Short mmCIF file of C-alpha atoms in Angstrom, two decimals:
data_model
loop_
_atom_site.label_atom_id
_atom_site.label_comp_id
_atom_site.label_asym_id
_atom_site.label_seq_id
_atom_site.Cartn_x
_atom_site.Cartn_y
_atom_site.Cartn_z
CA MET D 1 -7.24 9.68 -11.14
CA THR D 2 -9.79 11.67 -12.78
CA ASP D 3 -8.97 15.04 -13.04
CA ASP D 4 -11.57 16.73 -14.37
CA LEU D 5 -13.74 15.84 -11.76
CA PRO D 6 -15.53 18.72 -9.76
CA ILE D 7 -14.88 17.62 -6.40
CA ARG D 8 -11.91 17.08 -4.96
CA VAL D 9 -11.15 14.09 -1.95
CA ALA D 10 -8.04 14.40 0.88
CA ALA D 11 -8.05 11.34 3.08
CA LEU D 12 -5.62 12.31 5.67
CA TYR D 13 -3.88 11.73 9.04
CA GLN D 14 -1.22 12.22 11.00
CA PHE D 15 -0.15 10.67 14.72
CA THR D 16 1.29 13.88 16.17
CA LYS D 17 0.93 14.65 20.24
CA PHE D 18 -1.84 17.46 20.17
CA GLY D 19 -1.35 19.19 24.02
CA ASP D 20 -5.67 20.50 23.18
CA PRO D 21 -7.06 19.42 20.81
CA ALA D 22 -9.96 21.07 22.26
CA ALA D 23 -8.21 24.40 21.13
CA ILE D 24 -7.51 23.50 17.70
CA LYS D 25 -11.23 22.12 16.59
CA ALA D 26 -13.10 25.47 16.69
CA PRO D 27 -10.89 27.47 13.90
CA LEU D 28 -10.75 24.30 12.10
CA ALA D 29 -14.22 24.09 12.17
CA ALA D 30 -14.74 27.37 11.41
CA LEU D 31 -11.95 27.47 9.14
CA CYS D 32 -13.53 24.54 6.55
CA CYS D 33 -17.42 25.94 6.34
CA ALA D 34 -16.55 29.36 5.37
CA GLU D 35 -14.99 27.88 2.52
CA GLY D 36 -17.59 25.25 1.58
CA VAL D 37 -16.32 21.53 2.61
CA LYS D 38 -17.75 19.05 4.37
CA GLY D 39 -16.54 15.76 5.37
CA THR D 40 -15.25 14.26 8.65
CA LEU D 41 -12.05 15.13 10.56
CA LEU D 42 -11.20 13.62 14.09
CA LEU D 43 -9.07 15.68 16.40
CA ALA D 44 -7.09 14.02 19.54
CA ARG D 45 -4.05 13.99 21.29
CA GLU D 46 -2.20 10.87 18.93
CA GLY D 47 -3.53 13.28 16.21
CA ILE D 48 -5.20 13.83 13.71
CA ASN D 49 -7.40 11.85 10.73
CA GLY D 50 -10.09 12.40 8.05
CA THR D 51 -12.01 12.18 4.61
CA ILE D 52 -13.32 16.68 3.24
CA ALA D 53 -14.40 16.96 -0.10
CA GLY D 54 -14.79 20.37 -1.15
CA SER D 55 -13.85 22.64 -4.31
CA ASP D 56 -9.82 22.62 -4.92
CA ALA D 57 -9.57 26.50 -3.49
CA GLY D 58 -11.62 25.56 -0.82
CA ILE D 59 -9.89 21.92 0.31
CA ALA D 60 -6.04 23.76 -0.81
CA ALA D 61 -6.96 26.54 2.30
CA VAL D 62 -7.41 23.50 4.73
CA LEU D 63 -4.26 21.99 4.21
CA THR D 64 -2.52 24.75 4.72
CA HIS D 65 -4.26 25.50 8.07
CA VAL D 66 -4.07 21.13 8.75
CA ARG D 67 -0.23 21.77 7.51
CA ALA D 68 1.02 24.95 10.15
CA LEU D 69 0.28 22.19 13.39
CA PRO D 70 2.28 21.00 14.96
CA ASP D 71 4.12 18.62 13.42
CA CYS D 72 1.50 18.37 10.43
CA GLY D 73 3.85 19.79 7.77
CA ALA D 74 4.17 16.29 6.35
CA ILE D 75 0.98 15.31 6.88
CA GLU D 76 -0.49 12.41 4.69
CA VAL D 77 -2.80 13.46 1.72
CA LYS D 78 -4.57 10.70 -1.25
CA GLU D 79 -6.48 13.36 -3.16
CA SER D 80 -9.10 11.55 -5.39
CA ARG D 81 -12.32 13.27 -7.85
CA ALA D 82 -15.91 13.75 -7.78
CA ALA D 83 -18.40 13.88 -9.15
CA THR D 84 -20.71 14.85 -6.53
CA MET D 85 -20.09 16.40 -2.74
CA PRO D 86 -19.49 12.16 -1.12
CA PHE D 87 -20.78 14.26 2.37
CA HIS D 88 -23.89 15.33 3.55
CA ARG D 89 -22.14 17.46 6.69
CA MET D 90 -18.61 18.91 7.86
CA LYS D 91 -17.72 17.25 11.17
CA VAL D 92 -14.60 18.46 13.12
CA ARG D 93 -14.42 15.51 16.41
CA LEU D 94 -12.75 15.09 19.53
CA LYS D 95 -12.28 12.12 20.29
CA ARG D 96 -10.50 9.38 22.38
CA GLU D 97 -7.94 7.61 19.44
CA ILE D 98 -8.20 9.11 15.62
CA VAL D 99 -8.88 5.14 14.90
CA THR D 100 -9.75 2.68 17.58
CA MET D 101 -7.91 0.31 18.42
CA GLY D 102 -8.00 0.38 22.24
CA GLN D 103 -4.16 -0.19 23.10
CA PRO D 104 -3.24 3.04 24.55
CA ASP D 105 0.56 2.38 25.50
CA ILE D 106 1.01 2.07 22.00
CA ASP D 107 3.73 4.43 20.45
CA PRO D 108 2.08 4.71 17.51
CA LEU D 109 5.62 7.16 16.55
CA ASP D 110 7.61 3.63 16.52
CA THR D 111 6.37 1.86 13.98
CA GLY D 112 7.14 -0.83 10.58
CA HIS D 113 9.58 -0.22 7.54
CA TYR D 114 7.41 1.80 4.48
CA VAL D 115 7.45 0.10 1.99
CA ALA D 116 6.33 1.94 -1.57
CA PRO D 117 4.07 1.32 -3.26
CA GLN D 118 6.14 0.62 -7.09
CA ASP D 119 7.72 -1.60 -4.06
CA TRP D 120 5.15 -3.47 -2.69
CA ASN D 121 4.71 -5.90 -5.39
CA ALA D 122 8.49 -7.46 -4.77
CA LEU D 123 7.12 -7.89 -0.93
CA ILE D 124 4.23 -10.02 -0.98
CA ALA D 125 6.06 -11.76 -3.25
CA ASP D 126 8.56 -12.45 -1.89
CA PRO D 127 7.83 -16.46 -0.11
CA ASP D 128 8.69 -15.46 3.85
CA ALA D 129 6.64 -13.12 3.47
CA VAL D 130 3.86 -13.10 5.68
CA VAL D 131 0.77 -10.79 4.70
CA ILE D 132 -2.14 -9.92 6.26
CA ASP D 133 -5.32 -7.15 5.43
CA THR D 134 -5.45 -4.78 8.68
CA ARG D 135 -9.07 -3.80 7.43
CA ASN D 136 -12.41 -5.67 8.75
CA ASP D 137 -14.18 -8.64 7.09
CA TYR D 138 -16.82 -6.37 5.32
CA GLU D 139 -13.80 -4.81 3.40
CA VAL D 140 -11.76 -7.27 2.28
CA ALA D 141 -14.81 -9.40 1.50
CA ILE D 142 -14.93 -6.25 -1.33
CA GLY D 143 -11.61 -6.49 -2.78
CA THR D 144 -7.73 -7.12 -1.16
CA PHE D 145 -4.61 -8.50 -2.10
CA ALA D 146 -3.62 -12.05 -3.63
CA GLY D 147 -2.48 -14.42 -1.27
CA ALA D 148 -3.24 -12.02 2.05
CA ILE D 149 -4.34 -12.52 5.77
CA ASP D 150 -7.80 -11.77 6.21
CA PRO D 151 -8.38 -11.53 10.10
CA GLY D 152 -12.08 -11.76 9.88
CA THR D 153 -12.37 -8.80 11.93
CA LYS D 154 -15.55 -7.08 12.51
CA SER D 155 -13.90 -3.13 13.88
CA PHE D 156 -9.49 -2.86 13.73
CA GLY D 157 -10.82 -3.38 18.04
CA ASP D 158 -10.70 -7.44 17.20
CA PHE D 159 -7.14 -6.80 15.79
CA PRO D 160 -4.46 -7.16 19.20
CA ALA D 161 -7.07 -10.49 19.75
CA TRP D 162 -7.02 -11.68 16.56
CA PHE D 163 -2.93 -11.60 17.15
CA GLN D 164 -2.21 -12.64 20.06
CA ALA D 165 -3.76 -15.99 19.14
CA HIS D 166 -1.89 -16.10 15.64
CA ARG D 167 1.85 -14.36 17.17
CA ASP D 168 3.37 -18.35 17.19
CA ASP D 169 2.50 -17.73 13.74
CA LEU D 170 3.91 -15.16 12.37
CA ALA D 171 7.50 -15.24 15.43
CA GLY D 172 10.45 -15.04 13.15
CA LYS D 173 8.59 -13.90 9.77
CA LYS D 174 8.32 -11.13 7.97
CA VAL D 175 5.25 -9.46 8.17
CA ALA D 176 3.33 -7.16 5.62
CA MET D 177 0.92 -5.54 7.13
CA PHE D 178 -1.43 -2.73 4.31
CA CYS D 179 -5.01 -1.18 4.74
CA THR D 180 -7.29 1.69 2.91
CA GLY D 181 -4.83 4.68 3.79
CA GLY D 182 -2.22 4.13 6.29
CA ILE D 183 -3.25 4.88 9.37
CA ARG D 184 -4.18 1.71 10.80
CA CYS D 185 -1.11 -0.25 9.93
CA GLU D 186 0.75 2.75 11.98
CA LYS D 187 -0.85 1.54 15.11
CA SER D 188 -1.00 -2.86 13.80
CA THR D 189 1.94 -2.14 13.50
CA ALA D 190 3.56 -0.56 16.60
CA TYR D 191 1.79 -2.94 18.28
CA LEU D 192 2.92 -5.79 16.76
CA LYS D 193 6.67 -4.15 16.72
CA ALA D 194 5.60 -3.84 20.84
CA GLN D 195 4.57 -7.41 20.80
CA GLY D 196 8.63 -8.33 19.63
CA ILE D 197 7.50 -8.73 16.16
CA ASP D 198 10.90 -6.73 14.68
CA ASP D 199 10.07 -7.76 11.03
CA VAL D 200 7.35 -5.29 10.16
CA PHE D 201 6.81 -3.60 6.89
CA HIS D 202 3.79 -1.90 5.87
CA LEU D 203 1.83 0.05 2.62
CA LYS D 204 2.88 3.58 2.94
CA GLY D 205 -0.20 5.72 1.32
CA GLY D 206 -2.33 2.43 1.95
CA ILE D 207 -3.95 0.91 -0.53
CA LEU D 208 -5.59 4.20 -2.16
CA ALA D 209 -2.09 5.15 -3.06
CA TYR D 210 -0.92 1.72 -4.07
CA LEU D 211 -4.44 2.23 -6.53
CA GLU D 212 -3.57 5.97 -8.27
CA GLN D 213 0.19 5.02 -8.52
CA VAL D 214 0.73 1.48 -9.82
CA PRO D 215 -0.55 0.65 -13.20
CA ALA D 216 -3.74 -1.60 -13.41
CA GLU D 217 -1.45 -3.78 -15.90
CA GLN D 218 0.69 -4.50 -12.84
CA SER D 219 -1.05 -4.13 -10.28
CA ARG D 220 -2.20 -7.18 -7.64
CA TRP D 221 -5.00 -5.99 -6.26
CA GLN D 222 -8.18 -8.09 -6.42
CA GLY D 223 -11.58 -6.62 -6.75
CA GLU D 224 -12.63 -2.60 -5.22
CA CYS D 225 -11.79 -0.90 -2.48
CA PHE D 226 -14.09 0.18 0.50
CA VAL D 227 -13.87 3.57 1.49
CA PHE D 228 -15.73 6.12 3.34
CA ASP D 229 -17.10 8.67 1.90
CA GLU D 230 -20.44 7.54 -0.63
CA ARG D 231 -18.52 7.15 -3.21
CA VAL D 232 -18.58 3.53 -1.01
CA SER D 233 -15.15 1.84 -3.76
CA VAL D 234 -13.29 2.73 -6.01
CA GLY D 235 -11.15 0.87 -7.84
CA PRO D 236 -7.19 1.78 -10.33
CA GLY D 237 -6.80 5.07 -10.64
CA LEU D 238 -8.63 5.95 -8.34
CA THR D 239 -12.07 6.08 -10.50
CA LEU D 240 -15.77 5.50 -8.75
CA GLY D 241 -16.19 1.73 -8.01
CA SER D 242 -19.93 -0.33 -8.29
CA TYR D 243 -20.93 -0.60 -5.10
CA GLY D 244 -23.58 1.16 -3.29
CA LEU D 245 -23.81 0.89 0.18
CA CYS D 246 -27.46 -0.89 1.70
CA ARG D 247 -28.51 2.13 4.41
CA ALA D 248 -30.19 -0.39 6.63
CA CYS D 249 -26.59 -2.33 7.67
CA ARG D 250 -24.74 0.71 6.23
CA MET D 251 -22.42 -2.86 4.90
CA PRO D 252 -20.94 -2.84 0.79
CA VAL D 253 -24.02 -3.91 -2.03
CA GLY D 254 -22.78 -4.86 -5.20
CA GLU D 255 -23.84 -6.61 -8.39
CA ALA D 256 -24.64 -9.80 -6.17
CA GLU D 257 -26.08 -8.65 -2.87
CA ARG D 258 -28.83 -6.15 -5.61
CA LYS D 259 -29.65 -9.82 -6.83
CA SER D 260 -30.82 -11.36 -3.67
CA PRO D 261 -35.30 -11.00 -3.49
CA LEU D 262 -33.33 -9.25 -0.21
CA PHE D 263 -32.49 -6.31 -1.41
CA GLU D 264 -34.58 -3.56 -1.85
CA GLU D 265 -33.05 -0.09 -2.43
CA GLY D 266 -32.45 2.24 0.61
CA VAL D 267 -34.21 -0.77 2.63
CA SER D 268 -32.74 -3.78 3.20
CA CYS D 269 -30.09 -5.96 2.02
CA PRO D 270 -28.84 -9.78 2.27
CA ALA D 271 -26.66 -8.74 5.26
CA CYS D 272 -28.96 -7.19 7.42
CA HIS D 273 -32.89 -8.66 6.14
CA ALA D 274 -33.10 -11.45 8.73
CA SER D 275 -32.10 -9.24 12.05
CA ARG D 276 -34.87 -6.33 11.04
CA THR D 277 -37.97 -6.01 11.78
CA GLU D 278 -40.81 -4.90 9.04
CA ALA D 279 -41.69 -2.23 11.39
CA GLN D 280 -37.84 -1.13 10.96
CA ARG D 281 -38.34 -2.08 6.91
CA ALA D 282 -41.51 -0.01 6.55
CA GLY D 283 -39.36 2.95 8.70
CA TYR D 284 -36.60 2.64 6.32
CA ARG D 285 -38.56 2.91 3.26
CA GLU D 286 -40.32 5.99 4.13
CA ARG D 287 -37.02 7.22 5.26
CA HIS D 288 -35.98 6.46 1.20
CA ARG D 289 -38.75 7.54 -0.42
CA GLN D 290 -38.14 11.40 1.65
CA ALA D 291 -34.38 10.87 0.94
CA MET D 292 -35.86 10.78 -3.43
CA LEU D 293 -38.02 13.06 -3.05
CA ALA D 294 -35.10 15.52 -1.52
CA ALA D 295 -33.08 14.24 -4.46
CA ALA D 296 -35.85 14.98 -6.93
CA ARG D 297 -36.09 18.45 -5.05
CA GLY D 298 -31.68 18.96 -5.98
CA GLU D 299 -31.76 18.68 -1.96
CA ALA D 300 -29.50 16.89 1.01
CA HIS D 301 -31.37 14.71 3.01
CA VAL D 302 -30.19 14.40 6.66
CA GLY D 303 -31.60 10.97 6.94
CA ALA D 304 -29.77 9.45 4.05
CA VAL D 305 -26.00 10.56 5.75
CA PHE D 306 -23.30 7.94 5.88
CA ALA D 307 -22.08 6.98 8.75
CA GLU D 308 -19.44 7.32 9.94
CA ARG D 309 -16.86 4.42 10.48
CA ASP D 310 -12.98 4.62 11.33
CA ASP D 311 -9.93 3.70 8.65
#
């Protein structure tokens, strides 16, 4: 992590039981705004999840407040630094789930076995272990662990169907699962346990903790890690990655995509060009022009806001 960058970024989650999430929302939102903190926090009866960014003092104040919430004293927080503010506004939202899987009967507190980043290499090198990347296809495409299975899901809610189609392949196996920051694995390992798969493990703190704590020369990570803010991707040590974002479809854009004749900054990329009309692209083009004018004036352009995704 580059400590000399001015913006502190904190990705956090905690599964717990909030009796009245709505009562938590207003004080939390007010504090974030007062401290100049931006990002998104999701609240549900099952807990809290999100990523925020701001000054060191501002993030410290918000984290102190969050840790005082019921059973949040030991909340998972992955921190990194950014050169500029990676969010345009602050949102505190009420949701049915803090990460959407569509399986309301599972208990996200009944998870698999946690594996520290320093012990992860040994686990995934075990020939008896089946390693599963629980993230979505666009995330896996820019980086994953060597030998990991890609379920090819478009959203996390597709994971249960993928499991049901492959459950016979996993029966009796040691299953090792990972995701960006750990939250999807809380639910996916709980789901597998509820389905009778008992020998389940997951990477504590997710890929972000691994990239931060495991030296690059020992890393089995290949590529970059997609993150849910304007940095788009990070690499070893949580340094800024090389990917940008297509503003039309919100897919990560790397060197190969930028070289495509179907890529136009702020307008289109190979993933979405065929599914957009020329009228839509004209609208994107004007939005991009306005965003560039706002940037030249040192202002944020609301039309360029990064769309939310569940981790």
